[in-house]
């Protein structure tokens, strides 16, 4: 289950928040480097878990992601009019039957609601009686070449792709509550090069989009403003993003001692916290949330998200993010931290790993294989003759679940 793996070793010339040389705006630009990073992740995860990984879920991101809503309609096949799983499968496939450009493919068909003989608001119609079954579905699409590049990187390691999950949807599984989804909420996963957005209305994902701006732009702005290296700018951004209690040798004054941060650039000795946060970081945050506000208006769901905005991803930890979001969006914001796991999970209890944890939960929640196209989680992992490796894998993931 690959996104931003907490087990991967840092490779040479990599920043710990985003991978500058393998991807750009959420899309892979260097296959060889990407394969190397994923290989590190797989090796470390296999050592920790004690089994070999044969299949995996991967997250899909990038500004090529688009979404639209569709409808499906079928007649009930059972003579007694009882809705079966096959009927649900057929109506979802009917909603899937839309015209797309040649290079675009469907990643998700997400039912928003089912309608049985004009009765709306049904979440699961299985076993109900009726003559006609309809669905209102949300479709997430992406460019086929970009999706194939991700799959190729995983396949080159001998790992089969069990499923592809939009990053915004994956993160929603780990950071959103059911109450927020029912009330109406916006999820914004601020990554390095992009911000993935999912809007939930009445418990269902109803709009998805990606903004081609992320936290890397903030790093670039700091580097330009201070005429520093990217590594130095990243270190300063991380320092300012920490709580006051976490800052080593933090002074009550506005002054930052760069040398105490391990920064060795001759022209950078001290700096003003206020000048950097308000003069450099805040304008870029305001831009990101202005774009998010524009996306919400375009979605048609403006005014329908009283639960506010949940910020996650590494960019959510940026100094002043909550204040900027509240001011621009005029909605209550909070930082989304992965939940749903228990045990030794301190390393992943941070917004950075929202999508990674979400992929685990997404895979765990998949139904056993059936005619509706569900996937059994134990099928994700390799079975070795004489050993129940799939069962061991499932038990390993269960050990993290409450």
JSON list of N, CA and C in Angstrom, two decimals, residues 49 54 63 106-107 115 120 124 139 146 173 175 194 220 257 284 292 313 323-324 337 366 373 391:
[
{"chain": "A", "resi": 49, "resn": "UNK", "atom": "N", "xyz": [7.06, -6.57, 8.93]},
{"chain": "A", "resi": 49, "resn": "UNK", "atom": "CA", "xyz": [5.87, -7.42, 9.00]},
{"chain": "A", "resi": 49, "resn": "UNK", "atom": "C", "xyz": [6.19, -8.91, 9.01]},
{"chain": "A", "resi": 54, "resn": "UNK", "atom": "N", "xyz": [3.13, -9.26, -2.24]},
{"chain": "A", "resi": 54, "resn": "UNK", "atom": "CA", "xyz": [2.90, -9.70, -3.61]},
{"chain": "A", "resi": 54, "resn": "UNK", "atom": "C", "xyz": [1.98, -8.75, -4.36]},
{"chain": "A", "resi": 63, "resn": "UNK", "atom": "N", "xyz": [-2.63, 16.74, -11.06]},
{"chain": "A", "resi": 63, "resn": "UNK", "atom": "CA", "xyz": [-3.64, 17.69, -11.54]},
{"chain": "A", "resi": 63, "resn": "UNK", "atom": "C", "xyz": [-4.41, 17.17, -12.75]},
{"chain": "A", "resi": 106, "resn": "UNK", "atom": "N", "xyz": [-11.57, 5.67, -15.83]},
{"chain": "A", "resi": 106, "resn": "UNK", "atom": "CA", "xyz": [-12.26, 5.79, -14.54]},
{"chain": "A", "resi": 106, "resn": "UNK", "atom": "C", "xyz": [-11.45, 5.10, -13.46]},
{"chain": "A", "resi": 107, "resn": "UNK", "atom": "N", "xyz": [-11.21, 5.81, -12.36]},
{"chain": "A", "resi": 107, "resn": "UNK", "atom": "CA", "xyz": [-10.52, 5.25, -11.20]},
{"chain": "A", "resi": 107, "resn": "UNK", "atom": "C", "xyz": [-11.53, 4.73, -10.18]},
{"chain": "A", "resi": 115, "resn": "UNK", "atom": "N", "xyz": [-31.67, 4.55, -5.30]},
{"chain": "A", "resi": 115, "resn": "UNK", "atom": "CA", "xyz": [-33.08, 4.92, -5.37]},
{"chain": "A", "resi": 115, "resn": "UNK", "atom": "C", "xyz": [-33.86, 3.68, -5.80]},
{"chain": "A", "resi": 120, "resn": "UNK", "atom": "N", "xyz": [-35.66, 7.68, -2.31]},
{"chain": "A", "resi": 120, "resn": "UNK", "atom": "CA", "xyz": [-34.28, 8.15, -2.34]},
{"chain": "A", "resi": 120, "resn": "UNK", "atom": "C", "xyz": [-33.59, 7.94, -0.99]},
{"chain": "A", "resi": 124, "resn": "UNK", "atom": "N", "xyz": [-27.73, 1.15, 1.18]},
{"chain": "A", "resi": 124, "resn": "UNK", "atom": "CA", "xyz": [-27.51, -0.23, 0.74]},
{"chain": "A", "resi": 124, "resn": "UNK", "atom": "C", "xyz": [-28.86, -0.88, 0.47]},
{"chain": "A", "resi": 139, "resn": "UNK", "atom": "N", "xyz": [-17.98, 9.80, -10.04]},
{"chain": "A", "resi": 139, "resn": "UNK", "atom": "CA", "xyz": [-16.92, 9.18, -10.82]},
{"chain": "A", "resi": 139, "resn": "UNK", "atom": "C", "xyz": [-15.64, 10.00, -10.72]},
{"chain": "A", "resi": 146, "resn": "UNK", "atom": "N", "xyz": [-0.54, 8.55, -16.90]},
{"chain": "A", "resi": 146, "resn": "UNK", "atom": "CA", "xyz": [-0.08, 8.84, -15.54]},
{"chain": "A", "resi": 146, "resn": "UNK", "atom": "C", "xyz": [-0.37, 7.68, -14.60]},
{"chain": "A", "resi": 173, "resn": "UNK", "atom": "N", "xyz": [-10.42, 8.19, 4.48]},
{"chain": "A", "resi": 173, "resn": "UNK", "atom": "CA", "xyz": [-10.66, 6.98, 5.29]},
{"chain": "A", "resi": 173, "resn": "UNK", "atom": "C", "xyz": [-9.95, 7.06, 6.63]},
{"chain": "A", "resi": 175, "resn": "UNK", "atom": "N", "xyz": [-8.86, 10.19, 8.24]},
{"chain": "A", "resi": 175, "resn": "UNK", "atom": "CA", "xyz": [-8.94, 11.43, 9.02]},
{"chain": "A", "resi": 175, "resn": "UNK", "atom": "C", "xyz": [-10.35, 11.99, 9.21]},
{"chain": "A", "resi": 194, "resn": "UNK", "atom": "N", "xyz": [0.91, 19.17, -4.97]},
{"chain": "A", "resi": 194, "resn": "UNK", "atom": "CA", "xyz": [-0.52, 19.32, -5.24]},
{"chain": "A", "resi": 194, "resn": "UNK", "atom": "C", "xyz": [-1.32, 19.34, -3.96]},
{"chain": "A", "resi": 220, "resn": "UNK", "atom": "N", "xyz": [9.89, 26.90, -1.81]},
{"chain": "A", "resi": 220, "resn": "UNK", "atom": "CA", "xyz": [10.51, 27.70, -2.87]},
{"chain": "A", "resi": 220, "resn": "UNK", "atom": "C", "xyz": [10.47, 29.19, -2.54]},
{"chain": "A", "resi": 257, "resn": "UNK", "atom": "N", "xyz": [17.71, 32.09, 15.52]},
{"chain": "A", "resi": 257, "resn": "UNK", "atom": "CA", "xyz": [19.14, 31.84, 15.35]},
{"chain": "A", "resi": 257, "resn": "UNK", "atom": "C", "xyz": [19.31, 30.67, 14.39]},
{"chain": "A", "resi": 284, "resn": "UNK", "atom": "N", "xyz": [1.36, 32.63, 0.33]},
{"chain": "A", "resi": 284, "resn": "UNK", "atom": "CA", "xyz": [1.21, 31.39, -0.44]},
{"chain": "A", "resi": 284, "resn": "UNK", "atom": "C", "xyz": [0.07, 30.55, 0.12]},
{"chain": "A", "resi": 292, "resn": "UNK", "atom": "N", "xyz": [-8.78, 26.73, -3.26]},
{"chain": "A", "resi": 292, "resn": "UNK", "atom": "CA", "xyz": [-9.70, 25.76, -2.67]},
{"chain": "A", "resi": 292, "resn": "UNK", "atom": "C", "xyz": [-11.12, 26.33, -2.63]},
{"chain": "A", "resi": 313, "resn": "UNK", "atom": "N", "xyz": [-2.12, 15.95, 5.19]},
{"chain": "A", "resi": 313, "resn": "UNK", "atom": "CA", "xyz": [-0.94, 15.99, 4.35]},
{"chain": "A", "resi": 313, "resn": "UNK", "atom": "C", "xyz": [0.14, 16.82, 5.04]},
{"chain": "A", "resi": 323, "resn": "UNK", "atom": "N", "xyz": [-5.11, 29.32, 10.54]},
{"chain": "A", "resi": 323, "resn": "UNK", "atom": "CA", "xyz": [-5.58, 30.71, 10.55]},
{"chain": "A", "resi": 323, "resn": "UNK", "atom": "C", "xyz": [-5.88, 31.19, 9.14]},
{"chain": "A", "resi": 324, "resn": "UNK", "atom": "N", "xyz": [-5.01, 30.86, 8.20]},
{"chain": "A", "resi": 324, "resn": "UNK", "atom": "CA", "xyz": [-5.23, 31.27, 6.81]},
{"chain": "A", "resi": 324, "resn": "UNK", "atom": "C", "xyz": [-6.48, 30.62, 6.23]},
{"chain": "A", "resi": 337, "resn": "UNK", "atom": "N", "xyz": [-5.51, 14.13, 11.59]},
{"chain": "A", "resi": 337, "resn": "UNK", "atom": "CA", "xyz": [-4.46, 13.17, 11.92]},
{"chain": "A", "resi": 337, "resn": "UNK", "atom": "C", "xyz": [-5.03, 11.77, 11.75]},
{"chain": "A", "resi": 366, "resn": "UNK", "atom": "N", "xyz": [-12.48, -3.47, 2.18]},
{"chain": "A", "resi": 366, "resn": "UNK", "atom": "CA", "xyz": [-13.03, -4.03, 0.95]},
{"chain": "A", "resi": 366, "resn": "UNK", "atom": "C", "xyz": [-13.76, -5.33, 1.25]},
{"chain": "A", "resi": 373, "resn": "UNK", "atom": "N", "xyz": [-17.65, -6.93, -7.63]},
{"chain": "A", "resi": 373, "resn": "UNK", "atom": "CA", "xyz": [-16.30, -6.45, -7.89]},
{"chain": "A", "resi": 373, "resn": "UNK", "atom": "C", "xyz": [-15.52, -6.09, -6.65]},
{"chain": "A", "resi": 391, "resn": "UNK", "atom": "N", "xyz": [-3.05, -15.00, 5.63]},
{"chain": "A", "resi": 391, "resn": "UNK", "atom": "CA", "xyz": [-3.64, -14.88, 6.96]},
{"chain": "A", "resi": 391, "resn": "UNK", "atom": "C", "xyz": [-2.75, -14.11, 7.89]}
]
